[in-house]
PDB file of C-alpha atoms and ligand atoms in Angstrom:
ATOM      1  CA  UNK A 126      -2.611   8.663  -4.432  1.00 98.00           C
ATOM      2  CA  UNK A 127      -1.673   7.541  -1.020  1.00 98.00           C
ATOM      3  CA  UNK A 128      -1.286   9.790   2.065  1.00 98.00           C
ATOM      4  CA  UNK A 129       1.115   8.495   4.657  1.00 98.00           C
ATOM      5  CA  UNK A 130       0.180  10.410   7.837  1.00 98.00           C
ATOM      6  CA  UNK A 131       3.123   8.801   9.710  1.00 98.00           C
ATOM      7  CA  UNK A 132       2.846   9.552  13.486  1.00 98.00           C
ATOM      8  CA  UNK A 133       0.662  12.675  13.069  1.00 98.00           C
ATOM      9  CA  UNK A 134      -3.058  13.544  13.553  1.00 98.00           C
ATOM     10  CA  UNK A 135      -5.385  12.851  16.330  1.00 98.00           C
ATOM     11  CA  UNK A 136      -8.880  11.362  15.941  1.00 98.00           C
ATOM     12  CA  UNK A 137     -10.621  14.792  15.580  1.00 98.00           C
ATOM     13  CA  UNK A 138      -8.143  16.129  13.049  1.00 98.00           C
ATOM     14  CA  UNK A 139      -7.969  12.888  11.144  1.00 98.00           C
ATOM     15  CA  UNK A 140     -11.788  12.804  10.844  1.00 98.00           C
ATOM     16  CA  UNK A 141     -11.908  16.343   9.697  1.00 98.00           C
ATOM     17  CA  UNK A 142      -9.385  15.665   7.073  1.00 98.00           C
ATOM     18  CA  UNK A 143     -10.989  12.566   5.549  1.00 97.00           C
ATOM     19  CA  UNK A 144     -14.444  13.949   5.740  1.00 97.00           C
ATOM     20  CA  UNK A 145     -13.237  17.298   3.976  1.00 96.00           C
ATOM     21  CA  UNK A 146     -12.187  15.045   0.997  1.00 97.00           C
ATOM     22  CA  UNK A 147     -14.966  12.651   1.210  1.00 96.00           C
ATOM     23  CA  UNK A 148     -16.923  14.288  -1.661  1.00 93.00           C
ATOM     24  CA  UNK A 149     -13.961  14.115  -3.978  1.00 91.00           C
ATOM     25  CA  UNK A 150     -14.864  11.709  -6.878  1.00 89.00           C
ATOM     26  CA  UNK A 151     -11.700  11.446  -8.963  1.00 92.00           C
ATOM     27  CA  UNK A 152     -12.484   9.471 -11.985  1.00 92.00           C
ATOM     28  CA  UNK A 153      -9.142   7.801 -12.432  1.00 92.00           C
ATOM     29  CA  UNK A 154      -7.310   8.022  -9.154  1.00 95.00           C
ATOM     30  CA  UNK A 155      -7.775   5.771  -6.110  1.00 97.00           C
ATOM     31  CA  UNK A 156      -7.167   7.855  -2.890  1.00 97.00           C
ATOM     32  CA  UNK A 157      -5.526   5.868   0.033  1.00 98.00           C
ATOM     33  CA  UNK A 158      -4.906   6.826   3.608  1.00 98.00           C
ATOM     34  CA  UNK A 159      -2.310   5.374   5.986  1.00 98.00           C
ATOM     35  CA  UNK A 160      -3.110   6.512   9.518  1.00 98.00           C
ATOM     36  CA  UNK A 161      -1.180   5.620  12.559  1.00 97.00           C
ATOM     37  CA  UNK A 162      -2.324   2.253  13.816  1.00 97.00           C
ATOM     38  CA  UNK A 163      -4.708   3.379  16.793  1.00 97.00           C
ATOM     39  CA  UNK A 164      -6.669   5.271  14.219  1.00 98.00           C
ATOM     40  CA  UNK A 165      -7.347   2.183  11.889  1.00 98.00           C
ATOM     41  CA  UNK A 166     -10.444   1.134  13.864  1.00 96.00           C
ATOM     42  CA  UNK A 167     -11.975   4.514  13.393  1.00 96.00           C
ATOM     43  CA  UNK A 168     -11.385   4.848   9.604  1.00 97.00           C
ATOM     44  CA  UNK A 169     -14.096   2.377   8.718  1.00 92.00           C
ATOM     45  CA  UNK A 170     -16.567   4.499  10.971  1.00 95.00           C
ATOM     46  CA  UNK A 171     -15.862   7.809   9.192  1.00 97.00           C
ATOM     47  CA  UNK A 172     -17.047   8.957   5.796  1.00 96.00           C
ATOM     48  CA  UNK A 173     -14.175   8.336   3.552  1.00 96.00           C
ATOM     49  CA  UNK A 174     -16.024   8.565   0.266  1.00 95.00           C
ATOM     50  CA  UNK A 175     -14.507   6.475  -2.278  1.00 95.00           C
ATOM     51  CA  UNK A 176     -11.047   6.435  -0.442  1.00 97.00           C
ATOM     52  CA  UNK A 177      -9.548   3.346   1.013  1.00 98.00           C
ATOM     53  CA  UNK A 178      -6.933   2.758   3.781  1.00 98.00           C
ATOM     54  CA  UNK A 179      -4.361   0.650   5.252  1.00 98.00           C
ATOM     55  CA  UNK A 180      -1.643   0.393   7.798  1.00 98.00           C
ATOM     56  CA  UNK A 181       1.870   1.933   7.831  1.00 98.00           C
ATOM     57  CA  UNK A 182       3.410  -1.409   8.813  1.00 98.00           C
ATOM     58  CA  UNK A 183       2.369  -4.976   9.768  1.00 98.00           C
ATOM     59  CA  UNK A 184       4.091  -7.796  11.729  1.00 97.00           C
ATOM     60  CA  UNK A 185       4.868 -11.156   9.707  1.00 97.00           C
ATOM     61  CA  UNK A 186       2.841 -13.306  12.117  1.00 95.00           C
ATOM     62  CA  UNK A 187      -0.907 -13.490  12.192  1.00 91.00           C
ATOM     63  CA  UNK A 188      -1.285 -13.522  15.937  1.00 94.00           C
ATOM     64  CA  UNK A 189       0.462 -14.280  19.145  1.00 96.00           C
ATOM     65  CA  UNK A 190       2.912 -12.965  21.817  1.00 98.00           C
ATOM     66  CA  UNK A 191       4.369 -10.101  19.840  1.00 98.00           C
ATOM     67  CA  UNK A 192       3.940  -7.021  22.085  1.00 98.00           C
ATOM     68  CA  UNK A 193       3.575  -3.780  20.237  1.00 96.00           C
ATOM     69  CA  UNK A 194       3.047  -5.250  16.690  1.00 97.00           C
ATOM     70  CA  UNK A 195      -0.095  -5.362  14.575  1.00 97.00           C
ATOM     71  CA  UNK A 196      -1.188  -8.201  12.351  1.00 98.00           C
ATOM     72  CA  UNK A 197      -2.380  -8.152   8.765  1.00 98.00           C
ATOM     73  CA  UNK A 198      -5.365 -10.143   9.996  1.00 97.00           C
ATOM     74  CA  UNK A 199      -6.379  -7.311  12.253  1.00 97.00           C
ATOM     75  CA  UNK A 200      -5.798  -4.574   9.757  1.00 98.00           C
ATOM     76  CA  UNK A 201      -8.050  -6.473   7.413  1.00 98.00           C
ATOM     77  CA  UNK A 202     -10.727  -7.131  10.064  1.00 97.00           C
ATOM     78  CA  UNK A 203     -10.747  -3.276  10.572  1.00 97.00           C
ATOM     79  CA  UNK A 204     -11.429  -2.753   6.950  1.00 98.00           C
ATOM     80  CA  UNK A 205      -7.884  -1.854   5.794  1.00 98.00           C
ATOM     81  CA  UNK A 206      -7.000  -3.123   2.314  1.00 98.00           C
ATOM     82  CA  UNK A 207      -3.385  -2.012   1.899  1.00 98.00           C
ATOM     83  CA  UNK A 208      -0.177  -1.801   3.990  1.00 98.00           C
ATOM     84  CA  UNK A 209       2.990   0.165   3.559  1.00 98.00           C
ATOM     85  CA  UNK A 210       6.011  -2.050   4.010  1.00 98.00           C
ATOM     86  CA  UNK A 211       9.747  -1.006   4.347  1.00 97.00           C
ATOM     87  CA  UNK A 212       9.329   2.654   4.464  1.00 97.00           C
ATOM     88  CA  UNK A 213      12.714   4.273   4.877  1.00 95.00           C
ATOM     89  CA  UNK A 214      11.754   5.460   8.398  1.00 96.00           C
ATOM     90  CA  UNK A 215      11.056   1.904   9.415  1.00 96.00           C
ATOM     91  CA  UNK A 216      14.488   0.675   7.770  1.00 95.00           C
ATOM     92  CA  UNK A 217      16.623   3.377   9.281  1.00 93.00           C
ATOM     93  CA  UNK A 218      14.932   4.011  12.673  1.00 95.00           C
ATOM     94  CA  UNK A 219      13.615   0.652  13.540  1.00 95.00           C
ATOM     95  CA  UNK A 220      16.157  -1.686  11.656  1.00 95.00           C
ATOM     96  CA  UNK A 221      13.750  -3.307   9.383  1.00 95.00           C
ATOM     97  CA  UNK A 222      15.527  -5.554   6.752  1.00 93.00           C
ATOM     98  CA  UNK A 223      14.571  -6.792   3.289  1.00 89.00           C
ATOM     99  CA  UNK A 224      14.457 -10.325   4.628  1.00 87.00           C
ATOM    100  CA  UNK A 225      11.849  -9.294   7.198  1.00 94.00           C
ATOM    101  CA  UNK A 226       9.916  -7.602   4.552  1.00 96.00           C
ATOM    102  CA  UNK A 227       9.692 -10.733   2.428  1.00 96.00           C
ATOM    103  CA  UNK A 228       7.787 -12.444   5.317  1.00 96.00           C
ATOM    104  CA  UNK A 229       5.717  -9.317   5.851  1.00 98.00           C
ATOM    105  CA  UNK A 230       4.558  -9.377   2.107  1.00 98.00           C
ATOM    106  CA  UNK A 231       3.602 -12.995   2.484  1.00 98.00           C
ATOM    107  CA  UNK A 232       1.462 -12.051   5.603  1.00 98.00           C
ATOM    108  CA  UNK A 233      -0.109  -9.225   3.781  1.00 98.00           C
ATOM    109  CA  UNK A 234      -1.156 -11.405   0.953  1.00 98.00           C
ATOM    110  CA  UNK A 235      -2.464 -14.072   3.333  1.00 98.00           C
ATOM    111  CA  UNK A 236      -4.859 -11.540   4.763  1.00 98.00           C
ATOM    112  CA  UNK A 237      -5.941  -9.788   1.581  1.00 98.00           C
ATOM    113  CA  UNK A 238      -3.884  -6.751   2.053  1.00 98.00           C
ATOM    114  CA  UNK A 239      -2.125  -5.183  -1.021  1.00 98.00           C
ATOM    115  CA  UNK A 240       1.498  -4.384   0.072  1.00 98.00           C
ATOM    116  CA  UNK A 241       3.094  -1.129  -1.037  1.00 98.00           C
ATOM    117  CA  UNK A 242       6.775  -1.904  -0.771  1.00 98.00           C
ATOM    118  CA  UNK A 243       8.793   1.086  -0.269  1.00 98.00           C
ATOM    119  CA  UNK A 244      12.451   1.259  -1.678  1.00 97.00           C
ATOM    120  CA  UNK A 245      14.984   4.154  -2.167  1.00 97.00           C
ATOM    121  CA  UNK A 246      18.574   5.297  -1.624  1.00 96.00           C
ATOM    122  CA  UNK A 247      20.133   7.617   0.989  1.00 94.00           C
ATOM    123  CA  UNK A 248      21.978  10.757   0.011  1.00 93.00           C
ATOM    124  CA  UNK A 249      25.153   9.169   0.583  1.00 93.00           C
ATOM    125  CA  UNK A 250      24.339   6.287  -1.724  1.00 95.00           C
ATOM    126  CA  UNK A 251      23.259   8.644  -4.455  1.00 94.00           C
ATOM    127  CA  UNK A 252      26.218  10.880  -4.281  1.00 92.00           C
ATOM    128  CA  UNK A 253      28.559   7.754  -4.535  1.00 95.00           C
ATOM    129  CA  UNK A 254      26.429   6.700  -7.541  1.00 95.00           C
ATOM    130  CA  UNK A 255      25.326   3.457  -5.816  1.00 97.00           C
ATOM    131  CA  UNK A 256      21.522   4.136  -6.118  1.00 97.00           C
ATOM    132  CA  UNK A 257      20.848   1.613  -8.816  1.00 98.00           C
ATOM    133  CA  UNK A 258      22.828  -1.149  -6.844  1.00 97.00           C
ATOM    134  CA  UNK A 259      20.965  -0.326  -3.689  1.00 97.00           C
ATOM    135  CA  UNK A 260      17.456  -0.396  -5.263  1.00 97.00           C
ATOM    136  CA  UNK A 261      18.297  -3.612  -7.085  1.00 97.00           C
ATOM    137  CA  UNK A 262      19.377  -5.217  -3.702  1.00 96.00           C
ATOM    138  CA  UNK A 263      16.299  -4.038  -1.981  1.00 96.00           C
ATOM    139  CA  UNK A 264      14.077  -5.380  -4.729  1.00 97.00           C
ATOM    140  CA  UNK A 265      15.840  -8.795  -4.943  1.00 96.00           C
ATOM    141  CA  UNK A 266      16.155  -9.323  -1.212  1.00 95.00           C
ATOM    142  CA  UNK A 267      12.552  -8.766  -0.581  1.00 95.00           C
ATOM    143  CA  UNK A 268      10.988 -10.361  -3.660  1.00 97.00           C
ATOM    144  CA  UNK A 269      13.112 -13.220  -5.017  1.00 93.00           C
ATOM    145  CA  UNK A 270      11.905 -15.930  -2.793  1.00 95.00           C
ATOM    146  CA  UNK A 271       8.318 -15.004  -3.543  1.00 97.00           C
ATOM    147  CA  UNK A 272       8.554 -15.690  -7.391  1.00 97.00           C
ATOM    148  CA  UNK A 273       6.389 -16.194  -9.177  1.00 97.00           C
ATOM    149  CA  UNK A 274       4.293 -13.274  -7.896  1.00 97.00           C
ATOM    150  CA  UNK A 275       0.594 -13.624  -8.712  1.00 96.00           C
ATOM    151  CA  UNK A 276      -0.838 -11.441  -5.788  1.00 97.00           C
ATOM    152  CA  UNK A 277      -1.157  -7.696  -6.093  1.00 98.00           C
ATOM    153  CA  UNK A 278       1.923  -5.657  -5.271  1.00 98.00           C
ATOM    154  CA  UNK A 279       2.710  -2.011  -5.452  1.00 98.00           C
ATOM    155  CA  UNK A 280       6.069  -0.400  -5.426  1.00 98.00           C
ATOM    156  CA  UNK A 281       6.903   2.983  -4.087  1.00 98.00           C
ATOM    157  CA  UNK A 282      10.245   4.671  -4.946  1.00 97.00           C
ATOM    158  CA  UNK A 283      11.142   7.213  -2.087  1.00 97.00           C
ATOM    159  CA  UNK A 284      14.634   8.568  -2.283  1.00 96.00           C
ATOM    160  CA  UNK A 285      15.414   9.058   1.312  1.00 94.00           C
ATOM    161  CA  UNK A 286      17.059  12.422   0.668  1.00 92.00           C
ATOM    162  CA  UNK A 287      13.722  13.696  -0.662  1.00 91.00           C
ATOM    163  CA  UNK A 288      11.707  12.712   2.218  1.00 88.00           C
ATOM    164  CA  UNK A 289      10.470  15.516   4.413  1.00 85.00           C
ATOM    165  CA  UNK A 290      13.322  17.803   3.221  1.00 86.00           C
ATOM    166  CA  UNK A 291      11.484  19.850   0.494  1.00 82.00           C
ATOM    167  CA  UNK A 292      14.013  18.515  -1.931  1.00 83.00           C
ATOM    168  CA  UNK A 293      12.164  16.508  -4.710  1.00 84.00           C
ATOM    169  CA  UNK A 294      13.912  14.135  -7.175  1.00 87.00           C
ATOM    170  CA  UNK A 295      14.020  15.874 -10.579  1.00 92.00           C
ATOM    171  CA  UNK A 296      11.536  14.314 -13.079  1.00 95.00           C
ATOM    172  CA  UNK A 297      14.556  12.768 -14.893  1.00 95.00           C
ATOM    173  CA  UNK A 298      15.918  11.195 -11.702  1.00 95.00           C
ATOM    174  CA  UNK A 299      12.444   9.834 -10.836  1.00 96.00           C
ATOM    175  CA  UNK A 300      11.644   8.435 -14.230  1.00 97.00           C
ATOM    176  CA  UNK A 301      15.172   6.968 -14.652  1.00 97.00           C
ATOM    177  CA  UNK A 302      14.768   5.038 -11.349  1.00 97.00           C
ATOM    178  CA  UNK A 303      11.104   4.030 -12.084  1.00 98.00           C
ATOM    179  CA  UNK A 304      12.305   2.614 -15.275  1.00 98.00           C
ATOM    180  CA  UNK A 305      15.075   0.788 -13.734  1.00 98.00           C
ATOM    181  CA  UNK A 306      12.646  -0.728 -11.077  1.00 98.00           C
ATOM    182  CA  UNK A 307      10.580  -2.042 -13.998  1.00 98.00           C
ATOM    183  CA  UNK A 308      13.585  -3.614 -15.784  1.00 98.00           C
ATOM    184  CA  UNK A 309      14.655  -5.312 -12.516  1.00 98.00           C
ATOM    185  CA  UNK A 310      11.074  -6.482 -11.954  1.00 98.00           C
ATOM    186  CA  UNK A 311      10.829  -7.677 -15.564  1.00 97.00           C
ATOM    187  CA  UNK A 312      14.060  -9.648 -15.298  1.00 97.00           C
ATOM    188  CA  UNK A 313      12.781 -11.250 -12.122  1.00 96.00           C
ATOM    189  CA  UNK A 314       9.512 -12.314 -13.810  1.00 97.00           C
ATOM    190  CA  UNK A 315       8.469 -11.768 -17.277  1.00 95.00           C
ATOM    191  CA  UNK A 316       6.080  -8.725 -17.419  1.00 96.00           C
ATOM    192  CA  UNK A 317       6.160  -8.061 -13.749  1.00 97.00           C
ATOM    193  CA  UNK A 318       7.671  -4.570 -14.209  1.00 97.00           C
ATOM    194  CA  UNK A 319       5.108  -3.586 -16.911  1.00 96.00           C
ATOM    195  CA  UNK A 320       2.129  -4.569 -14.786  1.00 96.00           C
ATOM    196  CA  UNK A 321       3.347  -3.123 -11.422  1.00 97.00           C
ATOM    197  CA  UNK A 322       2.116   0.270 -10.225  1.00 97.00           C
ATOM    198  CA  UNK A 323       5.146   2.409  -9.061  1.00 98.00           C
ATOM    199  CA  UNK A 324       4.563   5.362  -6.913  1.00 98.00           C
ATOM    200  CA  UNK A 325       6.988   8.227  -6.234  1.00 97.00           C
ATOM    201  CA  UNK A 326       7.340   9.714  -2.815  1.00 96.00           C
ATOM    202  CA  UNK A 327       9.342  12.409  -1.360  1.00 95.00           C
ATOM    203  CA  UNK A 328       8.376  16.033  -0.833  1.00 94.00           C
ATOM    204  CA  UNK A 329       5.432  15.653  -3.276  1.00 95.00           C
ATOM    205  CA  UNK A 330       3.301  19.024  -3.210  1.00 95.00           C
ATOM    206  CA  UNK A 331       0.894  20.621  -5.433  1.00 96.00           C
ATOM    207  CA  UNK A 332       3.525  22.619  -7.205  1.00 95.00           C
ATOM    208  CA  UNK A 333       5.562  19.591  -8.474  1.00 95.00           C
ATOM    209  CA  UNK A 334       2.775  17.111  -8.740  1.00 96.00           C
ATOM    210  CA  UNK A 335       2.015  17.946 -12.425  1.00 96.00           C
ATOM    211  CA  UNK A 336       5.352  17.324 -13.774  1.00 96.00           C
ATOM    212  CA  UNK A 337       5.846  14.277 -11.887  1.00 96.00           C
ATOM    213  CA  UNK A 338       2.558  12.572 -12.472  1.00 96.00           C
ATOM    214  CA  UNK A 339       2.394  13.443 -16.227  1.00 96.00           C
ATOM    215  CA  UNK A 340       5.291  10.922 -16.662  1.00 96.00           C
ATOM    216  CA  UNK A 341       3.845   7.478 -17.840  1.00 94.00           C
ATOM    217  CA  UNK A 342       6.463   5.700 -15.640  1.00 96.00           C
ATOM    218  CA  UNK A 343       5.239   7.308 -12.483  1.00 97.00           C
ATOM    219  CA  UNK A 344       1.828   5.726 -11.605  1.00 97.00           C
ATOM    220  CA  UNK A 345       0.982   7.785  -8.508  1.00 97.00           C
ATOM    221  CA  UNK A 346       2.366   9.262  -5.385  1.00 98.00           C
ATOM    222  CA  UNK A 347       3.145   8.420  -1.679  1.00 98.00           C
ATOM    223  CA  UNK A 348       2.670  11.781   0.034  1.00 98.00           C
ATOM    224  CA  UNK A 349       3.757  12.680   3.536  1.00 97.00           C
ATOM    225  CA  UNK A 350       3.554  16.148   4.739  1.00 97.00           C
ATOM    226  CA  UNK A 351       1.187  17.487   2.079  1.00 97.00           C
ATOM    227  CA  UNK A 352      -1.345  14.686   2.717  1.00 98.00           C
ATOM    228  CA  UNK A 353      -1.971  16.259   6.259  1.00 98.00           C
ATOM    229  CA  UNK A 354      -3.625  19.319   4.826  1.00 97.00           C
ATOM    230  CA  UNK A 355      -6.930  18.747   3.087  1.00 97.00           C
ATOM    231  CA  UNK A 356      -6.470  21.532   0.469  1.00 97.00           C
ATOM    232  CA  UNK A 357      -3.007  20.574  -0.535  1.00 97.00           C
ATOM    233  CA  UNK A 358      -3.936  16.813  -0.800  1.00 98.00           C
ATOM    234  CA  UNK A 359      -7.110  17.699  -2.787  1.00 97.00           C
ATOM    235  CA  UNK A 360      -4.924  19.650  -5.215  1.00 97.00           C
ATOM    236  CA  UNK A 361      -2.541  16.813  -5.621  1.00 97.00           C
ATOM    237  CA  UNK A 362      -5.385  14.339  -6.311  1.00 97.00           C
ATOM    238  CA  UNK A 363      -6.927  16.638  -8.807  1.00 96.00           C
ATOM    239  CA  UNK A 364      -3.587  17.065 -10.509  1.00 96.00           C
ATOM    240  CA  UNK A 365      -2.794  13.405 -10.629  1.00 95.00           C
ATOM    241  CA  UNK A 366      -6.435  12.696 -11.908  1.00 94.00           C
ATOM    242  CA  UNK A 367      -5.982  15.359 -14.765  1.00 92.00           C
ATOM    243  CA  UNK A 368      -2.679  13.728 -15.637  1.00 91.00           C
ATOM    244  CA  UNK A 369      -4.392  10.160 -16.000  1.00 84.00           C
ATOM    245  CA  UNK A 370      -7.202  11.649 -17.834  1.00 76.00           C
ATOM    246  CA  UNK A 371      -5.027  13.471 -20.325  1.00 66.00           C
TER     247      UNK A 371
HETATM  248  P1  LIG B 496       7.122  13.862   2.500  1.00 59.02           P
HETATM  249  O1  LIG B 496       5.934  13.956   1.355  1.00 59.02           O
HETATM  250  O2  LIG B 496       6.711  14.644   3.802  1.00 59.02           O
HETATM  251  O3  LIG B 496       8.364  14.163   2.014  1.00 59.02           O
HETATM  252  O4  LIG B 496       7.175  12.389   2.923  1.00 59.02           O
HETATM  253  C1  LIG B 496       7.211  11.274   1.986  1.00 59.02           C
HETATM  254  C2  LIG B 496       7.104  10.092   2.625  1.00 59.02           C
HETATM  255  O5  LIG B 496       7.920   9.650   3.397  1.00 59.02           O
HETATM  256  C3  LIG B 496       5.825   9.329   2.335  1.00 59.02           C
HETATM  257  O6  LIG B 496       5.800   8.000   2.740  1.00 59.02           O
END
């Protein structure tokens, strides 16, 4: 269960949040935090309990004259173990392309970070029934040169129209796309779809977590707004843990 804090929280509020949840010991659920970059160095100093953390982005190069970027090597040196890649806000606001993501995935693996590759369609793409096509392209364009994939990779399906809007994909919509992602991955590489964790993101909250995470094709969540409040995130973690237990 991953909390993407986006560009929110200051050191005090971030520490209060993670430490409020540090006693949580979900049996089946791995909790991950994705703070904004300047907080990464603090995360290893705070009591996270069993949770782990990562960055919201990395650059494809390990070091050099790339003002404003952060390297996988640095994230790893600060104790991070994961990185989000290709979040729709990165794609739409900062022009990130699938081809760039390919290089970023390689950089993550080189420095022992597990990439969480985010994909998903816009409202316009869904309304014109192009969502499968868009998702297939996003997957192929960022993964096909990396085959065979032998390093850890997590996928996150985040329909752009469900992010921060309070509108969640219905269970049927989410499951249908998760199954489609598995089939594309299986076509790319035998068994890849079956062995890859696929998270759902987009207005996840304690009210809808149960129906989403009880689906066997939805392996976890990437939570924005609701991950900023300890009580909400705690509830979502518990619900997910119960679903995996059941
Ligand atoms: P919300 O949960 O706020 O809709 O954000 C989802 C998201 O973008 C997580 O990466």
